[in-house]
């Protein structure tokens, strides 16, 4: 089973790397979906089937569909490959890549020096346990999350409206 | 009857307020006649009230004292001050001089200042001055006196700079104000010291407290010396005398009223008022006497060298006040006040007749351009001669009686021959010389350049005061004020006859010298020898103060042109602005840049964790 | 119910760290706002992975509860962000984030 973990981990890292370097937005998005699916597999391996399912349904499903809508609306894709190529010069990405690499090395150092318990046992936590915790101990947080989603809904509706500047009632609201 | 006395200072104040307030009610400037009635009338009625009160209350009782409490001014802990007046014979003499001579000079001004565009302002200032001066002499506590003291200083400033369009006049006004301020500061410190020591500033209480045998003599000495500082500034004595000659920039009646008859004698009044304190301190008495003696000699010599008729009179005023200080310093209190009174008469007369000369010659003040005027303006000539005779103390004039008293007292005080007496006698000789020098240069000899255009400018408003003052200057010596109740009586002793003889002879010798030297003085010009140039400049005091004080101060001011202390704050501001520029450069609006710095910060933070 | 054959906690943390650093690198190097948005999703996802791994390690349901909240947050965030992107594109007719520097000091 451990080989399966490393394989999926490798797929996740590789496809994520493709996301950040790819020039075509649609392709990049497909790589991102791949990466998310790989992570879902890893969730499953860690004994979290509910998380794996939600990862596939919400992340790889709903959110990615939202992004693809926007890509289509903004006419990204093949036509912008040239532009992306111009924007993604080595001089542009070397610095950020170095910074991130440094950060990663530090994290690895920290993790390797931390005294973890030798127990490699993992606990299977099914949807039932999660549901009990969610609607008993975290019920207030659930309400807050619903408020957040409502605010997101209203905010997105308001922000995305395409108003002509001269007919706008207030100049700064749209 | 006592209520009348309270009205004496209030009337000029009312006059001042009306004159100042006229524009509130009338658009147009009122005619000169109305202003004259208000301005001169208020002082005239005040003089009348003084005379009535004197006749009714004081005439038969030389020791009479009237206290008038108007209202409480302030009360701070132990300090209780009222607008209270204290009137005794000393005050009364001053009242009569200020209102009487003041009224005559007001009347003269109505003629002298005719057709001046600022006629109303002139009389408003003049009335305010009379009010302040009356407050000064009637105050029963030193703070109210100080209020009047500063009030007359202010009016003096305003009137010296009356024709303010000429910057020279403004400079002279500022000089007078600033120089007297030095003395006033000393006086204020003296007041603080007296209050600190005796817990009162009421003059009678203060004198009682100081008379107590337990009183600290050193404090009294220091306080009296500080008060002397104030008196020296106000009365233009050494070393603060330099402002008075320049103060002649004001209109001539102002010079007569403020800078000869009344304000400059305030110092003499102050010391006479506080004389019980001075008698307690031999140091202070000696200081007063020495200041007086030195001043009367220095100013006398300077007067010989002057070419401006008003400056001659200014130096002679300084010199005569020096006599008064000398008298105060040798304990001749009533002699000092007597001389103050006669001086007010004859010096007012001299200034007013000089004013007539100046006006007749169309504002010519240089005596070397005058001459031979006795034929053209005989009345003025007569008045001026009487004034000169009295100033030089020729026998039987008023100045003779008062000056004689001072010289005798100086002789007695030190039991015989002494330097103070010698200074006084020498001063009498010099007085004779410079007085008759002016008289001969202006009125005798051949006609000067300006004399040819002479046109008698006297009006009745001017001749009447001149005539009255001339009579007073001649006969004022008979009006010995009964001041024994204030100053106590001194045993009359008669020194040797030759002492009297010297005092009588000196002015006559001076007259003779002047006759020899200046009777036929050629009106060629103003070539002066080095000595007379030195005297002309007032013994170089202006030069000295300029180099000692004014220039170093200006240099410091120039050095500090950019305000060194301020540079600290400006530097802070500039530093902050630099930092702002630096930090706002980081605020470049690039989201990716922010993100990169955010990441770098995280890396640094984690590096700390790793290293630890 | 322990799963003996599962990968270790370190491996999970390292994977999450790697994914997060990749997302951060992408966020810094891309100028196209849509790519930046995808990178933000990668970062969020890495954090969510961290929660789940830790929860599995300690046998605690809280890890997955947090994962659900993170997903909720990501959904709301992506909705708002996409609306902003649309508005930005309408105003500036570009998707270059460097053009969006009106707040420079």
mmCIF file of N, CA, C and O in Angstrom, chain B residues 262-322:
data_model
loop_
_atom_site.group_PDB
_atom_site.id
_atom_site.type_symbol
_atom_site.label_atom_id
_atom_site.label_comp_id
_atom_site.label_asym_id
_atom_site.label_seq_id
_atom_site.Cartn_x
_atom_site.Cartn_y
_atom_site.Cartn_z
ATOM 1 N N UNK B 262 6.114 116.782 33.453
ATOM 2 C CA UNK B 262 5.459 115.803 34.313
ATOM 3 C C UNK B 262 6.100 114.421 34.302
ATOM 4 O O UNK B 262 6.668 113.990 35.292
ATOM 5 N N UNK B 263 5.996 113.702 33.158
ATOM 6 C CA UNK B 263 6.336 112.289 33.235
ATOM 7 C C UNK B 263 7.762 112.041 33.714
ATOM 8 O O UNK B 263 7.999 111.186 34.557
ATOM 9 N N UNK B 264 8.716 112.776 33.167
ATOM 10 C CA UNK B 264 10.102 112.490 33.516
ATOM 11 C C UNK B 264 10.384 112.806 34.979
ATOM 12 O O UNK B 264 11.406 112.372 35.509
ATOM 13 N N UNK B 265 9.500 113.549 35.631
ATOM 14 C CA UNK B 265 9.727 113.791 37.051
ATOM 15 C C UNK B 265 9.079 112.720 37.912
ATOM 16 O O UNK B 265 9.140 112.790 39.135
ATOM 17 N N UNK B 266 8.462 111.727 37.266
ATOM 18 C CA UNK B 266 7.820 110.649 38.029
ATOM 19 C C UNK B 266 8.835 109.917 38.900
ATOM 20 O O UNK B 266 8.507 109.494 40.024
ATOM 21 N N UNK B 267 10.060 109.793 38.404
ATOM 22 C CA UNK B 267 11.091 109.134 39.200
ATOM 23 C C UNK B 267 11.363 109.891 40.482
ATOM 24 O O UNK B 267 11.518 109.309 41.565
ATOM 25 N N UNK B 268 11.419 111.219 40.345
ATOM 26 C CA UNK B 268 11.632 112.061 41.529
ATOM 27 C C UNK B 268 10.478 111.861 42.506
ATOM 28 O O UNK B 268 10.677 111.705 43.723
ATOM 29 N N UNK B 269 9.259 111.845 41.957
ATOM 30 C CA UNK B 269 8.086 111.654 42.806
ATOM 31 C C UNK B 269 8.165 110.312 43.520
ATOM 32 O O UNK B 269 7.896 110.211 44.721
ATOM 33 N N UNK B 270 8.553 109.264 42.777
ATOM 34 C CA UNK B 270 8.602 107.926 43.369
ATOM 35 C C UNK B 270 9.541 107.904 44.566
ATOM 36 O O UNK B 270 9.197 107.409 45.646
ATOM 37 N N UNK B 271 10.741 108.475 44.376
ATOM 38 C CA UNK B 271 11.713 108.438 45.471
ATOM 39 C C UNK B 271 11.230 109.304 46.634
ATOM 40 O O UNK B 271 11.347 108.928 47.804
ATOM 41 N N UNK B 272 10.625 110.442 46.324
ATOM 42 C CA UNK B 272 10.114 111.288 47.397
ATOM 43 C C UNK B 272 8.993 110.576 48.133
ATOM 44 O O UNK B 272 8.885 110.640 49.363
ATOM 45 N N UNK B 273 8.155 109.858 47.388
ATOM 46 C CA UNK B 273 7.052 109.129 48.004
ATOM 47 C C UNK B 273 7.582 108.033 48.917
ATOM 48 O O UNK B 273 7.046 107.776 49.987
ATOM 49 N N UNK B 274 8.654 107.387 48.487
ATOM 50 C CA UNK B 274 9.199 106.281 49.272
ATOM 51 C C UNK B 274 10.345 106.744 50.171
ATOM 52 O O UNK B 274 11.142 105.923 50.624
ATOM 53 N N UNK B 275 10.448 108.052 50.456
ATOM 54 C CA UNK B 275 11.651 108.553 51.128
ATOM 55 C C UNK B 275 11.914 107.918 52.487
ATOM 56 O O UNK B 275 13.074 107.773 52.869
ATOM 57 N N UNK B 276 10.883 107.475 53.270
ATOM 58 C CA UNK B 276 11.251 106.837 54.550
ATOM 59 C C UNK B 276 12.096 105.594 54.359
ATOM 60 O O UNK B 276 12.917 105.269 55.203
ATOM 61 N N UNK B 277 11.907 104.909 53.232
ATOM 62 C CA UNK B 277 12.733 103.732 52.969
ATOM 63 C C UNK B 277 14.154 104.142 52.626
ATOM 64 O O UNK B 277 15.121 103.494 53.033
ATOM 65 N N UNK B 278 14.260 105.236 51.858
ATOM 66 C CA UNK B 278 15.596 105.651 51.432
ATOM 67 C C UNK B 278 16.414 106.152 52.608
ATOM 68 O O UNK B 278 17.617 105.929 52.679
ATOM 69 N N UNK B 279 15.746 106.838 53.560
ATOM 70 C CA UNK B 279 16.502 107.336 54.706
ATOM 71 C C UNK B 279 17.078 106.185 55.519
ATOM 72 O O UNK B 279 18.052 106.371 56.247
ATOM 73 N N UNK B 280 16.503 104.985 55.374
ATOM 74 C CA UNK B 280 17.013 103.841 56.123
ATOM 75 C C UNK B 280 18.279 103.285 55.502
ATOM 76 O O UNK B 280 18.964 102.485 56.123
ATOM 77 N N UNK B 281 18.578 103.659 54.281
ATOM 78 C CA UNK B 281 19.712 103.054 53.599
ATOM 79 C C UNK B 281 20.655 104.139 53.103
ATOM 80 O O UNK B 281 20.349 104.889 52.182
ATOM 81 N N UNK B 282 21.811 104.184 53.721
ATOM 82 C CA UNK B 282 22.782 105.201 53.326
ATOM 83 C C UNK B 282 23.295 104.944 51.920
ATOM 84 O O UNK B 282 23.508 105.877 51.139
ATOM 85 N N UNK B 283 23.442 103.663 51.568
ATOM 86 C CA UNK B 283 23.932 103.302 50.233
ATOM 87 C C UNK B 283 23.004 103.858 49.164
ATOM 88 O O UNK B 283 23.449 104.465 48.181
ATOM 89 N N UNK B 284 21.701 103.625 49.360
ATOM 90 C CA UNK B 284 20.746 104.074 48.367
ATOM 91 C C UNK B 284 20.768 105.596 48.248
ATOM 92 O O UNK B 284 20.737 106.153 47.140
ATOM 93 N N UNK B 285 20.861 106.280 49.398
ATOM 94 C CA UNK B 285 20.897 107.747 49.359
ATOM 95 C C UNK B 285 22.106 108.221 48.570
ATOM 96 O O UNK B 285 22.016 109.102 47.712
ATOM 97 N N UNK B 286 23.265 107.614 48.867
ATOM 98 C CA UNK B 286 24.482 108.015 48.163
ATOM 99 C C UNK B 286 24.341 107.748 46.679
ATOM 100 O O UNK B 286 24.739 108.578 45.848
ATOM 101 N N UNK B 287 23.759 106.587 46.351
ATOM 102 C CA UNK B 287 23.596 106.254 44.937
ATOM 103 C C UNK B 287 22.726 107.293 44.241
ATOM 104 O O UNK B 287 23.047 107.767 43.140
ATOM 105 N N UNK B 288 21.624 107.676 44.885
ATOM 106 C CA UNK B 288 20.746 108.682 44.291
ATOM 107 C C UNK B 288 21.511 109.987 44.074
ATOM 108 O O UNK B 288 21.463 110.593 42.994
ATOM 109 N N UNK B 289 22.263 110.388 45.088
ATOM 110 C CA UNK B 289 22.984 111.661 44.993
ATOM 111 C C UNK B 289 24.028 111.613 43.889
ATOM 112 O O UNK B 289 24.175 112.564 43.104
ATOM 113 N N UNK B 290 24.747 110.494 43.806
ATOM 114 C CA UNK B 290 25.819 110.416 42.805
ATOM 115 C C UNK B 290 25.220 110.393 41.396
ATOM 116 O O UNK B 290 25.713 111.067 40.486
ATOM 117 N N UNK B 291 24.146 109.611 41.234
ATOM 118 C CA UNK B 291 23.485 109.590 39.926
ATOM 119 C C UNK B 291 23.086 111.010 39.532
ATOM 120 O O UNK B 291 23.336 111.474 38.416
ATOM 121 N N UNK B 292 22.479 111.707 40.489
ATOM 122 C CA UNK B 292 22.034 113.074 40.185
ATOM 123 C C UNK B 292 23.192 113.980 39.822
ATOM 124 O O UNK B 292 23.157 114.698 38.821
ATOM 125 N N UNK B 293 24.267 113.927 40.615
ATOM 126 C CA UNK B 293 25.390 114.843 40.383
ATOM 127 C C UNK B 293 26.040 114.568 39.038
ATOM 128 O O UNK B 293 26.304 115.494 38.253
ATOM 129 N N UNK B 294 26.307 113.282 38.759
ATOM 130 C CA UNK B 294 26.941 112.948 37.487
ATOM 131 C C UNK B 294 26.062 113.359 36.313
ATOM 132 O O UNK B 294 26.530 113.931 35.330
ATOM 133 N N UNK B 295 24.745 113.050 36.430
ATOM 134 C CA UNK B 295 23.862 113.352 35.321
ATOM 135 C C UNK B 295 23.790 114.841 35.052
ATOM 136 O O UNK B 295 23.811 115.281 33.902
ATOM 137 N N UNK B 296 23.712 115.632 36.128
ATOM 138 C CA UNK B 296 23.535 117.069 35.874
ATOM 139 C C UNK B 296 24.754 117.649 35.196
ATOM 140 O O UNK B 296 24.640 118.536 34.333
ATOM 141 N N UNK B 297 25.949 117.104 35.506
ATOM 142 C CA UNK B 297 27.148 117.622 34.844
ATOM 143 C C UNK B 297 27.237 117.149 33.392
ATOM 144 O O UNK B 297 27.442 117.944 32.471
ATOM 145 N N UNK B 298 27.055 115.823 33.192
ATOM 146 C CA UNK B 298 27.183 115.290 31.836
ATOM 147 C C UNK B 298 26.163 115.934 30.903
ATOM 148 O O UNK B 298 26.495 116.373 29.802
ATOM 149 N N UNK B 299 24.915 115.996 31.356
ATOM 150 C CA UNK B 299 23.879 116.554 30.498
ATOM 151 C C UNK B 299 24.129 118.034 30.266
ATOM 152 O O UNK B 299 23.877 118.557 29.174
ATOM 153 N N UNK B 300 24.655 118.739 31.290
ATOM 154 C CA UNK B 300 24.951 120.161 31.114
ATOM 155 C C UNK B 300 25.972 120.375 30.014
ATOM 156 O O UNK B 300 25.787 121.209 29.119
ATOM 157 N N UNK B 301 27.052 119.600 30.048
ATOM 158 C CA UNK B 301 28.071 119.758 29.006
ATOM 159 C C UNK B 301 27.501 119.431 27.634
ATOM 160 O O UNK B 301 27.809 120.101 26.643
ATOM 161 N N UNK B 302 26.668 118.376 27.592
ATOM 162 C CA UNK B 302 26.082 118.016 26.307
ATOM 163 C C UNK B 302 25.202 119.140 25.779
ATOM 164 O O UNK B 302 25.171 119.412 24.576
ATOM 165 N N UNK B 303 24.501 119.809 26.680
ATOM 166 C CA UNK B 303 23.597 120.873 26.246
ATOM 167 C C UNK B 303 24.366 121.996 25.591
ATOM 168 O O UNK B 303 23.862 122.652 24.672
ATOM 169 N N UNK B 304 25.597 122.231 26.037
ATOM 170 C CA UNK B 304 26.384 123.325 25.445
ATOM 171 C C UNK B 304 26.654 123.065 23.971
ATOM 172 O O UNK B 304 26.758 124.001 23.178
ATOM 173 N N UNK B 305 26.772 121.783 23.599
ATOM 174 C CA UNK B 305 27.230 121.470 22.247
ATOM 175 C C UNK B 305 26.104 121.274 21.241
ATOM 176 O O UNK B 305 26.368 121.100 20.062
ATOM 177 N N UNK B 306 24.854 121.288 21.695
ATOM 178 C CA UNK B 306 23.773 120.954 20.780
ATOM 179 C C UNK B 306 23.461 122.087 19.801
ATOM 180 O O UNK B 306 23.708 123.253 20.097
ATOM 181 N N UNK B 307 22.884 121.717 18.667
ATOM 182 C CA UNK B 307 22.504 122.739 17.695
ATOM 183 C C UNK B 307 20.999 122.773 17.472
ATOM 184 O O UNK B 307 20.486 123.679 16.839
ATOM 185 N N UNK B 308 20.303 121.747 17.989
ATOM 186 C CA UNK B 308 18.850 121.709 17.842
ATOM 187 C C UNK B 308 18.253 122.319 19.104
ATOM 188 O O UNK B 308 18.572 121.893 20.223
ATOM 189 N N UNK B 309 17.347 123.274 18.929
ATOM 190 C CA UNK B 309 16.839 124.009 20.095
ATOM 191 C C UNK B 309 16.154 123.065 21.078
ATOM 192 O O UNK B 309 16.296 123.193 22.292
ATOM 193 N N UNK B 310 15.455 122.063 20.530
ATOM 194 C CA UNK B 310 14.750 121.157 21.432
ATOM 195 C C UNK B 310 15.689 120.206 22.151
ATOM 196 O O UNK B 310 15.450 119.832 23.290
ATOM 197 N N UNK B 311 16.772 119.842 21.478
ATOM 198 C CA UNK B 311 17.726 118.953 22.151
ATOM 199 C C UNK B 311 18.442 119.681 23.278
ATOM 200 O O UNK B 311 18.772 119.075 24.302
ATOM 201 N N UNK B 312 18.712 120.990 23.073
ATOM 202 C CA UNK B 312 19.306 121.750 24.175
ATOM 203 C C UNK B 312 18.392 121.662 25.385
ATOM 204 O O UNK B 312 18.822 121.382 26.513
ATOM 205 N N UNK B 313 17.104 121.900 25.130
ATOM 206 C CA UNK B 313 16.157 121.877 26.238
ATOM 207 C C UNK B 313 16.044 120.474 26.830
ATOM 208 O O UNK B 313 15.887 120.315 28.043
ATOM 209 N N UNK B 314 16.153 119.448 25.981
ATOM 210 C CA UNK B 314 16.072 118.079 26.495
ATOM 211 C C UNK B 314 17.229 117.796 27.431
ATOM 212 O O UNK B 314 17.036 117.268 28.537
ATOM 213 N N UNK B 315 18.449 118.171 26.990
ATOM 214 C CA UNK B 315 19.592 117.942 27.877
ATOM 215 C C UNK B 315 19.479 118.758 29.141
ATOM 216 O O UNK B 315 19.860 118.310 30.227
ATOM 217 N N UNK B 316 18.941 119.974 29.009
ATOM 218 C CA UNK B 316 18.789 120.772 30.216
ATOM 219 C C UNK B 316 17.773 120.127 31.156
ATOM 220 O O UNK B 316 17.915 120.187 32.371
ATOM 221 N N UNK B 317 16.735 119.470 30.582
ATOM 222 C CA UNK B 317 15.784 118.757 31.437
ATOM 223 C C UNK B 317 16.486 117.652 32.203
ATOM 224 O O UNK B 317 16.315 117.505 33.414
ATOM 225 N N UNK B 318 17.300 116.860 31.471
ATOM 226 C CA UNK B 318 18.038 115.795 32.147
ATOM 227 C C UNK B 318 18.871 116.383 33.275
ATOM 228 O O UNK B 318 18.901 115.878 34.405
ATOM 229 N N UNK B 319 19.519 117.483 32.955
ATOM 230 C CA UNK B 319 20.398 118.116 33.941
ATOM 231 C C UNK B 319 19.607 118.590 35.158
ATOM 232 O O UNK B 319 20.012 118.378 36.303
ATOM 233 N N UNK B 320 18.456 119.223 34.917
ATOM 234 C CA UNK B 320 17.663 119.735 36.044
ATOM 235 C C UNK B 320 17.103 118.597 36.889
ATOM 236 O O UNK B 320 17.027 118.710 38.113
ATOM 237 N N UNK B 321 16.712 117.479 36.223
ATOM 238 C CA UNK B 321 16.231 116.340 37.021
ATOM 239 C C UNK B 321 17.393 115.769 37.812
ATOM 240 O O UNK B 321 17.221 115.278 38.931
ATOM 241 N N UNK B 322 18.605 115.878 37.232
ATOM 242 C CA UNK B 322 19.794 115.507 37.999
ATOM 243 C C UNK B 322 19.878 116.311 39.289
ATOM 244 O O UNK B 322 20.187 115.770 40.355
#
